[in-house]
Short mmCIF file of C-alpha atoms in Angstrom, two decimals:
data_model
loop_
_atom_site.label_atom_id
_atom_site.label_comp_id
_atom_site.label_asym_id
_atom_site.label_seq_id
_atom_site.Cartn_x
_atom_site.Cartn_y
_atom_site.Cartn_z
CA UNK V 1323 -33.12 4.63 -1.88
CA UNK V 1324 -35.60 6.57 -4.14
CA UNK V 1325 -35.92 9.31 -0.78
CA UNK V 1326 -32.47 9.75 -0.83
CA UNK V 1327 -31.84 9.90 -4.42
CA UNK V 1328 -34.96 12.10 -4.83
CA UNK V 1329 -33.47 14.57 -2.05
CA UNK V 1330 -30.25 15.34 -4.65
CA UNK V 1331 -31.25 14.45 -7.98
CA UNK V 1332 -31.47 18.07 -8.72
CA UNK V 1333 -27.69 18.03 -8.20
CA UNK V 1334 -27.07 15.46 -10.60
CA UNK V 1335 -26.57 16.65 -14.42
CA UNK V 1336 -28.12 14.39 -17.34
CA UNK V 1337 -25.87 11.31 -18.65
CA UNK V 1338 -25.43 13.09 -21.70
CA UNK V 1339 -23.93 16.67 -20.24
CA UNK V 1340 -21.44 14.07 -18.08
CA UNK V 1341 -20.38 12.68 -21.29
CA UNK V 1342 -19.74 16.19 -22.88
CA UNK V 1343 -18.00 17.17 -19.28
CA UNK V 1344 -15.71 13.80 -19.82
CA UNK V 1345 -15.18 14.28 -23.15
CA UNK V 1346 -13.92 18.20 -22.82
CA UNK V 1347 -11.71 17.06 -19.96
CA UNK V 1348 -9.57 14.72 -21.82
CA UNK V 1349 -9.58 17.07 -24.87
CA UNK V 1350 -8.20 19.87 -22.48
CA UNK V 1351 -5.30 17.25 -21.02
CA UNK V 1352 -4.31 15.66 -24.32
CA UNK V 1353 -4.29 19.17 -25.44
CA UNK V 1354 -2.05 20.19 -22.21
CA UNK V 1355 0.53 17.02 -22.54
CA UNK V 1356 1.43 18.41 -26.36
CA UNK V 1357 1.75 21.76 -24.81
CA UNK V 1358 3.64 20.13 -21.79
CA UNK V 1359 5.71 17.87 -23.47
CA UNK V 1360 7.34 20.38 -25.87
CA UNK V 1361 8.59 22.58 -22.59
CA UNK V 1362 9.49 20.03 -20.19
CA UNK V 1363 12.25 17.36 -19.31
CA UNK V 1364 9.95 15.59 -17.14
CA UNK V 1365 7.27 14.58 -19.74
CA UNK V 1366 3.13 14.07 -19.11
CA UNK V 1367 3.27 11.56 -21.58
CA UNK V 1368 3.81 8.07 -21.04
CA UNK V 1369 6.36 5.95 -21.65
CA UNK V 1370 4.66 3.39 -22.72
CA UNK V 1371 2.87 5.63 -25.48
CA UNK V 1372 6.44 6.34 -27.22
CA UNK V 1373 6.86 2.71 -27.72
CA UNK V 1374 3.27 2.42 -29.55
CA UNK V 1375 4.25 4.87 -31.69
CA UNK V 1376 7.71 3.44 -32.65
CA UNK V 1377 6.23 0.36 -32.96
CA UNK V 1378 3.62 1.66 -35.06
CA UNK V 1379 6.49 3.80 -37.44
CA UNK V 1380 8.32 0.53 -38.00
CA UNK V 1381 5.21 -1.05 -39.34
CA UNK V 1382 4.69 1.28 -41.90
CA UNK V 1383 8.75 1.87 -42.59
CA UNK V 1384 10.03 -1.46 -43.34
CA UNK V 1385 13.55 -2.87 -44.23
CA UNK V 1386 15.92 -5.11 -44.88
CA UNK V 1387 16.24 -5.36 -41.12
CA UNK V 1388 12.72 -4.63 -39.95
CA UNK V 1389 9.95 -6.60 -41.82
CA UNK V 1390 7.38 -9.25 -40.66
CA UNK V 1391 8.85 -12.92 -40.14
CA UNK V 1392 5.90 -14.67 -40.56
CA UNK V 1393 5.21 -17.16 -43.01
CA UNK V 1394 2.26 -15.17 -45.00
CA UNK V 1395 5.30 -11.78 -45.14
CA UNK V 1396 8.07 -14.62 -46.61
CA UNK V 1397 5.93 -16.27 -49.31
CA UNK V 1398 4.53 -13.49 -50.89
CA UNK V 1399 7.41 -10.71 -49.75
CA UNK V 1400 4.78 -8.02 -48.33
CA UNK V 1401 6.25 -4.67 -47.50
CA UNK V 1402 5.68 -5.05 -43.46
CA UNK V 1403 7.07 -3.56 -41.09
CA UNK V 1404 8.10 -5.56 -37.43
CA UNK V 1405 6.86 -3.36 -34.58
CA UNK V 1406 8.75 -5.65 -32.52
CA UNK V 1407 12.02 -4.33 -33.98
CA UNK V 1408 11.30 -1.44 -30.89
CA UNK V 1409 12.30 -2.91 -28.06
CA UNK V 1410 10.18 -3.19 -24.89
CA UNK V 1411 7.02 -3.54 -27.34
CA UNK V 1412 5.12 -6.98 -25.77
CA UNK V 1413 1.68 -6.11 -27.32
CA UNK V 1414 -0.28 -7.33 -29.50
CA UNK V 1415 0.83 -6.22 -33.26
CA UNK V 1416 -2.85 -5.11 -33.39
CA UNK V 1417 -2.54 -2.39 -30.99
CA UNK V 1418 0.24 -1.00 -33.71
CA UNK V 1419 -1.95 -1.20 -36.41
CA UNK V 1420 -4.86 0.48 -34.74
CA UNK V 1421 -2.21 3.20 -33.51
CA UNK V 1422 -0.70 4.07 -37.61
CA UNK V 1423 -2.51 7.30 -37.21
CA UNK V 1424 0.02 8.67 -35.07
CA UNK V 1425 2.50 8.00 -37.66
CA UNK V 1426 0.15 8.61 -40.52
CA UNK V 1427 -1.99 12.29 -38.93
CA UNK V 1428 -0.73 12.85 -35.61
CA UNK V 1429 1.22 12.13 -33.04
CA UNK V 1430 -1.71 12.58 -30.57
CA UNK V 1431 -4.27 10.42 -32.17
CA UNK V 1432 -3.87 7.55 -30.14
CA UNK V 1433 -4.17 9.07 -27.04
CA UNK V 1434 -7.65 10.65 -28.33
CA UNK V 1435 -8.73 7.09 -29.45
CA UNK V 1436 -7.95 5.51 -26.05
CA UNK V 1437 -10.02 8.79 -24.75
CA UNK V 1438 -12.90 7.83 -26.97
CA UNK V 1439 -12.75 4.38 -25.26
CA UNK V 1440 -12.78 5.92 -21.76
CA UNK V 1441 -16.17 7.49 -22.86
CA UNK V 1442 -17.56 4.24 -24.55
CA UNK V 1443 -16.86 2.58 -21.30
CA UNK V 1444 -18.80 5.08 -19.30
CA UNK V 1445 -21.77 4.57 -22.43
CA UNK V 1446 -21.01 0.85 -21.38
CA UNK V 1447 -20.87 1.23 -17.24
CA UNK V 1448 -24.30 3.40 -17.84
CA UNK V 1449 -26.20 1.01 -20.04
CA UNK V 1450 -25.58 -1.51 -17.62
CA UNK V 1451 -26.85 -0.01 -14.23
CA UNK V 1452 -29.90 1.30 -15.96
CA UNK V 1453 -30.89 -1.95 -17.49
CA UNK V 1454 -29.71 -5.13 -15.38
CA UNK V 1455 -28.01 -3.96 -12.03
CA UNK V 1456 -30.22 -1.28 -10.27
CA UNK V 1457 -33.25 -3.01 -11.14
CA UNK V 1458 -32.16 -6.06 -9.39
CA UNK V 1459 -30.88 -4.15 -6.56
CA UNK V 1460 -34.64 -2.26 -6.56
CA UNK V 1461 -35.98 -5.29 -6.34
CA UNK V 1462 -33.72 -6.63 -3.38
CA UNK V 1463 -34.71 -3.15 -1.34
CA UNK V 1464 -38.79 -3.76 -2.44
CA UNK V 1465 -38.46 -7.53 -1.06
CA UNK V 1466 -36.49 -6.30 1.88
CA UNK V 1467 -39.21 -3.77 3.05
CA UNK V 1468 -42.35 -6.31 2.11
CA UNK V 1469 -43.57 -3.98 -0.63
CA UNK V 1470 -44.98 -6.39 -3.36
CA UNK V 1471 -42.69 -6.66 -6.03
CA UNK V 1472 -43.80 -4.47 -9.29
CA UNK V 1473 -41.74 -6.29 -13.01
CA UNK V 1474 -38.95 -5.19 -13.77
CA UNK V 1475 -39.51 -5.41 -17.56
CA UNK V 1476 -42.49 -2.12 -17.19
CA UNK V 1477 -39.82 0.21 -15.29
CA UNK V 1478 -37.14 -0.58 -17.80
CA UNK V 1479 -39.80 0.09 -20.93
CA UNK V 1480 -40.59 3.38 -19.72
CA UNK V 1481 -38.42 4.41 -16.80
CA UNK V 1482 -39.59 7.92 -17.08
CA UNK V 1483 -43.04 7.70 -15.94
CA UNK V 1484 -42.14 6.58 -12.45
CA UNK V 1485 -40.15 8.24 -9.58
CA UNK V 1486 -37.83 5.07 -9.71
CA UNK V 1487 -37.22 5.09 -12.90
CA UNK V 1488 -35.35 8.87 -12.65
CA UNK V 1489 -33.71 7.70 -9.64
CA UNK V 1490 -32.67 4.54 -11.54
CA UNK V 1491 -31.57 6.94 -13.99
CA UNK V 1492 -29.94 9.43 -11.89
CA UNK V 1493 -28.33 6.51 -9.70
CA UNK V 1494 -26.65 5.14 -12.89
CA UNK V 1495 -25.31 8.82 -14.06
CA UNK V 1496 -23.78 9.13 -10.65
CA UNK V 1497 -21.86 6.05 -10.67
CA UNK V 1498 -20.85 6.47 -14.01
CA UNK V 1499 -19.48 9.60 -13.19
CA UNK V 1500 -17.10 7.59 -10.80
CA UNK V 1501 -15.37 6.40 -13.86
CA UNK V 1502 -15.68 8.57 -16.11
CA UNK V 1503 -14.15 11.52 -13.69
CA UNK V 1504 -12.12 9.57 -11.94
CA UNK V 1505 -8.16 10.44 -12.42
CA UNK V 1506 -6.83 7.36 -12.13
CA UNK V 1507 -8.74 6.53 -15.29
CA UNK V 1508 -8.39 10.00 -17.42
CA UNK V 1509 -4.68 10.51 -16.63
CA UNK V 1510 -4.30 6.93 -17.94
CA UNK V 1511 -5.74 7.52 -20.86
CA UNK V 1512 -4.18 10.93 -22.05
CA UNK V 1513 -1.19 9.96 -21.09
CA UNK V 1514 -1.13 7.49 -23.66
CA UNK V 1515 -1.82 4.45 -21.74
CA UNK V 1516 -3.92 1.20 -24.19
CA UNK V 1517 -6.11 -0.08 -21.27
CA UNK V 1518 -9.09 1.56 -21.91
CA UNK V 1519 -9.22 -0.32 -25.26
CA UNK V 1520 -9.33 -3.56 -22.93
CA UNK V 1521 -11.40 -2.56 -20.57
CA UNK V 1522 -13.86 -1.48 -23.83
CA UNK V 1523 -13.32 -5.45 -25.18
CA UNK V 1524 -13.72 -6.59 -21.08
CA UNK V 1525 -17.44 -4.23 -20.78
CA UNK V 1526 -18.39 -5.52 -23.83
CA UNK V 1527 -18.00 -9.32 -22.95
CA UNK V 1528 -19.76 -8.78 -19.58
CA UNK V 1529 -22.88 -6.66 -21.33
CA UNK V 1530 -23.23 -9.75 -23.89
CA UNK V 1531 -22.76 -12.05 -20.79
CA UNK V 1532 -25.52 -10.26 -18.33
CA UNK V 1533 -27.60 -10.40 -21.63
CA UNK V 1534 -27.16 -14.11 -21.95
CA UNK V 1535 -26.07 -13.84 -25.29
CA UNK V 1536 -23.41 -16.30 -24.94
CA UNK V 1537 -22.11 -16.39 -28.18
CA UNK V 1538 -21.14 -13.09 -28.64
CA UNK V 1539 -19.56 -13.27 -25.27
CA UNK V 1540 -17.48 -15.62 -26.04
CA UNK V 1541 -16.24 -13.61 -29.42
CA UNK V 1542 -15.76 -11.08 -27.37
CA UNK V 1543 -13.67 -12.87 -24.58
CA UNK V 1544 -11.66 -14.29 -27.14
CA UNK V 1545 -10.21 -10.78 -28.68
CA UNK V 1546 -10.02 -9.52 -24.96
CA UNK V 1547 -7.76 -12.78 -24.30
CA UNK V 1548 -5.57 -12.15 -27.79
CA UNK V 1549 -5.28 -8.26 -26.71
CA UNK V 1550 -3.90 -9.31 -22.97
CA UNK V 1551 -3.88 -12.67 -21.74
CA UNK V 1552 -5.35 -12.32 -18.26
CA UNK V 1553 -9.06 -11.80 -19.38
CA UNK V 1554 -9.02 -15.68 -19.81
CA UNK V 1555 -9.85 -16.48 -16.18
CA UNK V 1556 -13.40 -14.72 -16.82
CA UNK V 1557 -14.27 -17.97 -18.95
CA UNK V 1558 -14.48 -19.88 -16.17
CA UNK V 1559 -17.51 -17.54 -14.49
CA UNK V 1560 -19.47 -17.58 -17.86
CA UNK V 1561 -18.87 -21.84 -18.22
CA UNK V 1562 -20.20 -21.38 -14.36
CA UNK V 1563 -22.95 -19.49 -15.25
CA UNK V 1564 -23.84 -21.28 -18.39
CA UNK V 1565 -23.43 -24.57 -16.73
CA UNK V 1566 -26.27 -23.38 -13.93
CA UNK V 1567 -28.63 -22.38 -16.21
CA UNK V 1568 -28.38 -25.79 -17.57
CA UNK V 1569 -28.55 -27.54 -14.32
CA UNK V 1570 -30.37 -24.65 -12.13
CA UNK V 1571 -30.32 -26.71 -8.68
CA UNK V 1572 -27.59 -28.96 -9.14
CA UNK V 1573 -24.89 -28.76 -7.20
CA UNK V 1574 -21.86 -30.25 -5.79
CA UNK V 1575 -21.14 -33.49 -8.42
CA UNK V 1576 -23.77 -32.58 -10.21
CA UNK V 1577 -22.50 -28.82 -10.89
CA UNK V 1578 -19.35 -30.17 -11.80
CA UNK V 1579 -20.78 -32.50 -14.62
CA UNK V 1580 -22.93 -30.02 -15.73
CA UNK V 1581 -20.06 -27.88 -16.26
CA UNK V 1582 -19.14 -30.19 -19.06
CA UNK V 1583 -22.19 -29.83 -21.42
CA UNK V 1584 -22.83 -28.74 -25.01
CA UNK V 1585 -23.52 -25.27 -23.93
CA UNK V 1586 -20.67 -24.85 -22.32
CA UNK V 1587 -18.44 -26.59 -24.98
CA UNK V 1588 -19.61 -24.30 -27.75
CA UNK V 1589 -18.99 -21.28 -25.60
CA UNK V 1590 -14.93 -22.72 -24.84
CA UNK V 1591 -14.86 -22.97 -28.40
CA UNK V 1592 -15.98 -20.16 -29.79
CA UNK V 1593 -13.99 -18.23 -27.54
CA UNK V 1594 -10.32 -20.46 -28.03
CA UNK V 1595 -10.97 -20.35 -31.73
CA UNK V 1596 -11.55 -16.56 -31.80
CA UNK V 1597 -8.40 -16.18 -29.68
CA UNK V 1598 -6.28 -18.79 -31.78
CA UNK V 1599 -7.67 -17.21 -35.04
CA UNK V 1600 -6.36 -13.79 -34.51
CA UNK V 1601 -3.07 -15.27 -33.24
CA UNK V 1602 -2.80 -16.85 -36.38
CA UNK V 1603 -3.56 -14.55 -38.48
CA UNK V 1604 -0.68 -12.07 -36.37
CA UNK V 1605 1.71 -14.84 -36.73
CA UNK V 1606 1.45 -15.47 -40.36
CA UNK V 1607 2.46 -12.13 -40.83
CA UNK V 1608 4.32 -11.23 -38.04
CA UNK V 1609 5.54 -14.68 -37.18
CA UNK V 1610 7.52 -16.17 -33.94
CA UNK V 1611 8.46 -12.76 -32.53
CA UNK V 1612 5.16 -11.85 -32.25
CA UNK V 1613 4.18 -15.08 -30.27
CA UNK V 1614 7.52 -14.46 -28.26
CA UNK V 1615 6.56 -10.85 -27.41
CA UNK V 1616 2.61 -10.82 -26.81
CA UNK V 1617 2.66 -13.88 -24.69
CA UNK V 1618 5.80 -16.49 -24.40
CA UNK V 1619 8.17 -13.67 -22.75
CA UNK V 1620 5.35 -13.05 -19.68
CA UNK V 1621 6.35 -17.02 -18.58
CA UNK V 1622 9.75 -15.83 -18.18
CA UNK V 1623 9.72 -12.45 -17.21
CA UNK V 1624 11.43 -11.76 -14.55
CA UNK V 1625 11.07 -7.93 -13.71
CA UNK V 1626 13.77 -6.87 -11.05
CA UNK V 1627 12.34 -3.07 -10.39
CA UNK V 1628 10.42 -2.34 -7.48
CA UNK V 1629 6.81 -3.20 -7.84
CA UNK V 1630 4.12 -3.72 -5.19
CA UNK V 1631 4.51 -7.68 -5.51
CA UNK V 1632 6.73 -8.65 -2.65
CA UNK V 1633 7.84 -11.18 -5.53
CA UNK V 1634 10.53 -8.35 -6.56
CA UNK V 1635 12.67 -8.32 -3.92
CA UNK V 1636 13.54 -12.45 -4.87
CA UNK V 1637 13.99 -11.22 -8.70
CA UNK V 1638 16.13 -8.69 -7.38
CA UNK V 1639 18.30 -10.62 -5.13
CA UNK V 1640 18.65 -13.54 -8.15
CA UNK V 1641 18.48 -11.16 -10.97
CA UNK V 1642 20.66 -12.83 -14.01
CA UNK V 1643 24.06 -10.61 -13.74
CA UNK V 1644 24.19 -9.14 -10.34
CA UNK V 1645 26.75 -11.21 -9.35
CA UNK V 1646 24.66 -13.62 -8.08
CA UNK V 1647 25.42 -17.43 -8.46
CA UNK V 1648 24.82 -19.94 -11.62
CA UNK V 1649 20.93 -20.91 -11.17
CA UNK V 1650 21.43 -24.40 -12.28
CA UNK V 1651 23.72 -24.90 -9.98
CA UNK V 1652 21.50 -24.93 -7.34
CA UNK V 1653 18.86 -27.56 -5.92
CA UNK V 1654 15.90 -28.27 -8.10
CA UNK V 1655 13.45 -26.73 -4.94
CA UNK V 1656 15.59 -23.66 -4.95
CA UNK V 1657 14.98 -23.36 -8.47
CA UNK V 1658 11.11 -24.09 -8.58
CA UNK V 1659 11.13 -21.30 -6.23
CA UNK V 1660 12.82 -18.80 -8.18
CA UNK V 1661 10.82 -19.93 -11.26
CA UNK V 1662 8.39 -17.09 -12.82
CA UNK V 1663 5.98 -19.61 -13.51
CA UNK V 1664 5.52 -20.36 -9.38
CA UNK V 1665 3.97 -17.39 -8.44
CA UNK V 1666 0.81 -18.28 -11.27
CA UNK V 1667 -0.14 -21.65 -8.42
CA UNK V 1668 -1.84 -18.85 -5.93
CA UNK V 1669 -2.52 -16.71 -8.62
CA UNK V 1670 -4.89 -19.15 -10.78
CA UNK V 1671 -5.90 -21.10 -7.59
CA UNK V 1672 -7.99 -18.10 -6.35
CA UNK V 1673 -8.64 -16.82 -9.66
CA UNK V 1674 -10.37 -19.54 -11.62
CA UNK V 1675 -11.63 -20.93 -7.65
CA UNK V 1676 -13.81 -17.28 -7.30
CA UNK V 1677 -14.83 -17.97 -10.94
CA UNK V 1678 -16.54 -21.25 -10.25
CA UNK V 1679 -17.37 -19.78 -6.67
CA UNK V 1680 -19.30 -16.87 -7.86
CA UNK V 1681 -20.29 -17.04 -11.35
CA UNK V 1682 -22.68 -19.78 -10.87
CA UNK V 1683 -26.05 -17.02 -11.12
CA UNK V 1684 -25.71 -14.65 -14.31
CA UNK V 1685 -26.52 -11.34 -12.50
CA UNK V 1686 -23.44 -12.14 -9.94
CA UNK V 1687 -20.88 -12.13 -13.10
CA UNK V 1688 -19.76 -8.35 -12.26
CA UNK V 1689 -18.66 -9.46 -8.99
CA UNK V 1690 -17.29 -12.65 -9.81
CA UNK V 1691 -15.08 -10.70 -12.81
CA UNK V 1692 -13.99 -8.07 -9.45
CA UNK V 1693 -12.69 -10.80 -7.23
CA UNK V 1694 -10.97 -12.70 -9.64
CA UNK V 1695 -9.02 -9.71 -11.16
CA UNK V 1696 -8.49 -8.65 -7.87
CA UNK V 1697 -6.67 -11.92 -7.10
CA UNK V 1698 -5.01 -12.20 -10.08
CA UNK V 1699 -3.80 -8.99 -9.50
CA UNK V 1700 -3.36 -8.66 -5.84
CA UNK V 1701 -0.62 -12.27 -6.55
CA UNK V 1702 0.42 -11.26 -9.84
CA UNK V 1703 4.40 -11.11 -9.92
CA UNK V 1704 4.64 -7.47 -11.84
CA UNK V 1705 1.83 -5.43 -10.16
CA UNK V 1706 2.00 -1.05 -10.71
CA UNK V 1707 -0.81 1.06 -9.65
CA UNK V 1708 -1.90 0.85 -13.68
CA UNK V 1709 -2.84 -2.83 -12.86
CA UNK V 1710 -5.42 -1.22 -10.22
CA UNK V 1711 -7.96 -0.21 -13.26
CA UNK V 1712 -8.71 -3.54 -14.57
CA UNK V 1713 -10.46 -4.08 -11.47
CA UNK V 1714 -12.14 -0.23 -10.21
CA UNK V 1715 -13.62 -1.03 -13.84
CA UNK V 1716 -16.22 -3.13 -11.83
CA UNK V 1717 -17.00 -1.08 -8.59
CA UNK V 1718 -19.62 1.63 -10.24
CA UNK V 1719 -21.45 -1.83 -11.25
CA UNK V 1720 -21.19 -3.27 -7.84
CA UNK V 1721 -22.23 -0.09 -5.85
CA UNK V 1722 -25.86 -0.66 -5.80
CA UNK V 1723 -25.55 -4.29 -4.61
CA UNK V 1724 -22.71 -3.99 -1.76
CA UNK V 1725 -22.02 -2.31 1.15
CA UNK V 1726 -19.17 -0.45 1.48
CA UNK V 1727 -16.92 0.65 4.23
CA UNK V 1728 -14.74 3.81 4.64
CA UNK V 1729 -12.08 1.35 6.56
CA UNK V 1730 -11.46 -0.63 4.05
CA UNK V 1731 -10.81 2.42 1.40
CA UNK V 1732 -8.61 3.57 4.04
CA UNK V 1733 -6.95 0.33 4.09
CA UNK V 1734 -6.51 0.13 0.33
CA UNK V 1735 -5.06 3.38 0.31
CA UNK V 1736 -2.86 4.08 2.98
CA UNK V 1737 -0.82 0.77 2.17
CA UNK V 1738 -0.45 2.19 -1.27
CA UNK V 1739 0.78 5.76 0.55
CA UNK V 1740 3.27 3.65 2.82
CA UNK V 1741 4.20 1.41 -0.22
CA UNK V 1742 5.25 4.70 -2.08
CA UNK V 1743 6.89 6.97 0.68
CA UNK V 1744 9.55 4.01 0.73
CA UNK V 1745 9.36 3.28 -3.05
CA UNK V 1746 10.75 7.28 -3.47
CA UNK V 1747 13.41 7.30 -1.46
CA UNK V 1748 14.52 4.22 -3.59
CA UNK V 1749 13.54 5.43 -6.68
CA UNK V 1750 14.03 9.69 -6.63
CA UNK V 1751 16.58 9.65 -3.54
CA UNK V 1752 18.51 6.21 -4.10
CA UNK V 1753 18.80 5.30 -0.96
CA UNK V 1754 19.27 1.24 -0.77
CA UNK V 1755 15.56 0.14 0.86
CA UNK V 1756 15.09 -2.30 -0.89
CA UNK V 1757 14.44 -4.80 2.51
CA UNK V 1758 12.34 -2.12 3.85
CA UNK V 1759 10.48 -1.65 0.43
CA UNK V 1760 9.87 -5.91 0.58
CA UNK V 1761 8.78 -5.41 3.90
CA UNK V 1762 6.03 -2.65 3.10
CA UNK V 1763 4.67 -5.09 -0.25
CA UNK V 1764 4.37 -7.56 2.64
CA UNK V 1765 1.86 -4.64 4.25
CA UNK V 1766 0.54 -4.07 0.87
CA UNK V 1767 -0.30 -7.54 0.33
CA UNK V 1768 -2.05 -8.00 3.72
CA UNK V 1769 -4.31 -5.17 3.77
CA UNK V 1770 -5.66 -5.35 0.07
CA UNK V 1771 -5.95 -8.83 0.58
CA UNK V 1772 -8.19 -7.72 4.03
CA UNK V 1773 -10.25 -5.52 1.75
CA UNK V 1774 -10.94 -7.99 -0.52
CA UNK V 1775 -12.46 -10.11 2.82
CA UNK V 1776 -14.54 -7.05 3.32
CA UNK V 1777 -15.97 -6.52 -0.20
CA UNK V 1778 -16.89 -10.30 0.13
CA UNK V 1779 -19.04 -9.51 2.96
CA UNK V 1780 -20.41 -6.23 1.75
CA UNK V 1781 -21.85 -8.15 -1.18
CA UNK V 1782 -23.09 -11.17 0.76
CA UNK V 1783 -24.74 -8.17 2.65
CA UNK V 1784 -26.43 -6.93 0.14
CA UNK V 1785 -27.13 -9.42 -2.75
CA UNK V 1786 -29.99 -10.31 -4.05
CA UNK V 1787 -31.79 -13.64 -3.22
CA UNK V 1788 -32.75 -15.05 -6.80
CA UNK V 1789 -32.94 -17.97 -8.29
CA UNK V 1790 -30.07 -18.79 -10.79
CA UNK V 1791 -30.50 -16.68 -14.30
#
């Protein structure tokens, strides 16, 4: 590796000037979608963004029809607005209150905070290759060749007094770069999308995690839970990992057991009483819409637009007011079928499963956290291509420990492109595809679900051989 990265690290710019590069990028497109916005029918801005910032107007405009239900807003009458009074707002009322500026300044602030985040992530991504990843994977390629093993603690001190300590440095730039200048991840962001806040909360649990610093991780896990619920299913890689650190060569019953220990037990709680703290706190003020909204709703959704879960084309065909017939009406299997809450039984299987699977050795965390979101999202019953970035968020930290394969990008791709050549004739041409559209999802499904095979072996290929950290 250090040949290779010594051949083009001339190529490669400092961390810093790819931050300023980042940074002037989204500047330029925030900048763009104002200029864009004001000339166009078909907007740059996201849809989703105009519903933060009604959401956020209403807090700060109460009335007799929009104020705060909760309990806290009754007793003592506060002036608070509801953000839920826009419809289609299913967020936390947090994400309104961080987003006043728009109402407040300007309309644009938001989309520069979730910016900032992009950047912090990169900070984040960085940080993380340079200190705990590419060491480990220097280590794996030492051991591999027979070379005798130097610490790891002296190259990370001073990392600038040895070749691999610029190639560790140049290494991590590069791969940062892969999210930081990627455009699924900058057009996100400045169009107004929130998930880069998440994915900030998400980095930030999985830095105090790698770090061992379990209690903070679990602070952390908690707010990324209350901000969007599927960030829960990383708890069960950190009780793994936290459980095998306890019991380093158990395994079998005696993993299991150890999975139930005091370590383990404060981390659960920490983390459920963070979560349940700030939901209190929103529904004193806020009260049951917020619960309803932010979490209660996603049990019943049921999302009849084409998505690339095969799981639409049943919503569709059942959808409530299509003329289709009374649900209770029919058997109690047909029902359980048709129920929102069947599609989480594959979803959490191989979610929470790859948690315990692959969490059980600290350093593996990163990969563990890819599979499962991968699962969860590859079964999830709503998926859009927005879904894709809460898992990419992990490949520049798996790159130096897996082996990857241009077939299987192909593969992830091209059912994407064959997913969407049918998905516009449906939704720009409205031609009636939907069967044909079900039957490409099934494609879809398939071949991401083959990639994720693939990534399993690359990593097996090239993980380290440790003992448990």
């Amino acid at each position: 590796m250090s040949l290779q990265l010594n051949a083009w690290r001339k190529y490669i710019p400092s961390f810093q000037s790819l931050l300023i590069v980042s940074a002037l990028l989204r500047i330029g497109l925030i900048s763009y979608s104002e200029w864009h916005d004001a000339r166009s029918v078909v907007k740059y801005t996201d849809v989703d963004y105009r519903v933060f910032s009604d959401a956020a107007r209403f807090l700060v405009h109460p009335s007799q029809v929009n104020v705060g239900q909760g309990p806290l807003t009754k007793k003592f009458s506060l002036a608070v607005g509801n953000p839920y009074t826009r419809e289609t707002y299913r967020y936390t009322p947090l994400l309104a209150v961080l987003l006043l500026p728009n109402e407040l300044i300007h309309a644009s602030f938001g989309k520069y905070l979730f910016a900032v985040c992009d950047l912090i992530n990169g900070v984040l991504i960085y940080r993380l290759l340079v200190a705990c990843i590419i060491p480990l994977a220097s280590a794996r390629a030492q051991e591999s060749s027979g070379h005798i093993l130097k610490p790891v603690v002296k190259q990370r001190n001073d990392p600038k007094n040895s070749t691999q300590g610029i190639d560790r440095q140049a290494w991590a730039t590069f791969l940062s770069a892969t999210h930081l200048l990627n455009p699924l991840v900058f057009s996100i962001s400045t169009r107004g999308s929130s998930e880069s806040v998440l994915c900030t909360f998400v980095l930030l649990t999985l830095f105090c995690a790698l770090k061992c610093r379990w209690d903070a991780a679990a602070v952390m896990l908690g707010i990324s839970t209350h901000w969007k619920i599927y960030p829960v299913i990383y708890g069960v890689s950190c009780v793994a990992a936290i459980a095998s650190q306890t019991q380093p060569t158990g395994s079998g019953f005696a993993f299991v057991k150890s999975l139930l220990c005091k370590r383990t037990t404060r981390f659960a709680l920490l983390s459920a009483g963070t979560f349940f703290i700030l939901g209190a706190l929103c529904h004193a003020v806020w009260g049951y819409p917020f619960l309803y909204e932010s979490y209660l709703y996603h049990t019943v959704r049921l999302d009849h637009r084409h998505n690339f879960s095969p799981y639409f084309y049943l919503t569709y065909l059942t959808y409530p007011g299509q003329g289709n017939s009374n649900s209770s009406a029919l058997p109690l299997w047909r029902r359980l079928l048709r129920s929102p809450l069947t599609s989480l039984i594959p979803q959490l299987s191989l979610s929470l499963g790859a948690g315990l699977l692959f969490g059980k050795r600290t350093t593996d965390l990163p990969f563990a956290w890819f599979v499962q979101t991968y699962a969860f999202v590859l079964f999830n019953r709503v998926c859009t291509s927005q879904y894709f970035l809460w898992y990419t968020l992990f490949l520049p930290l798996l790159a130096p420990r897996m082996r990857f394969s241009w077939s299987g990008v192909a593969v992830w791709a091209g059912t994407q492109a064959l997913w969407l050549a049918e998905a516009y004739k449906l939704e720009f041409l409205g031609e009636h595809v939907f069967f044909s559209l079900w039957l490409r999802s099934l494609v879809y499904v398939a071949g991401h679900a083959w990639v994720l095979g693939k990534m399993m072996e690359g990593y097996a290929a090239g993980t380290l051989v440790t003992a448990s950290q």
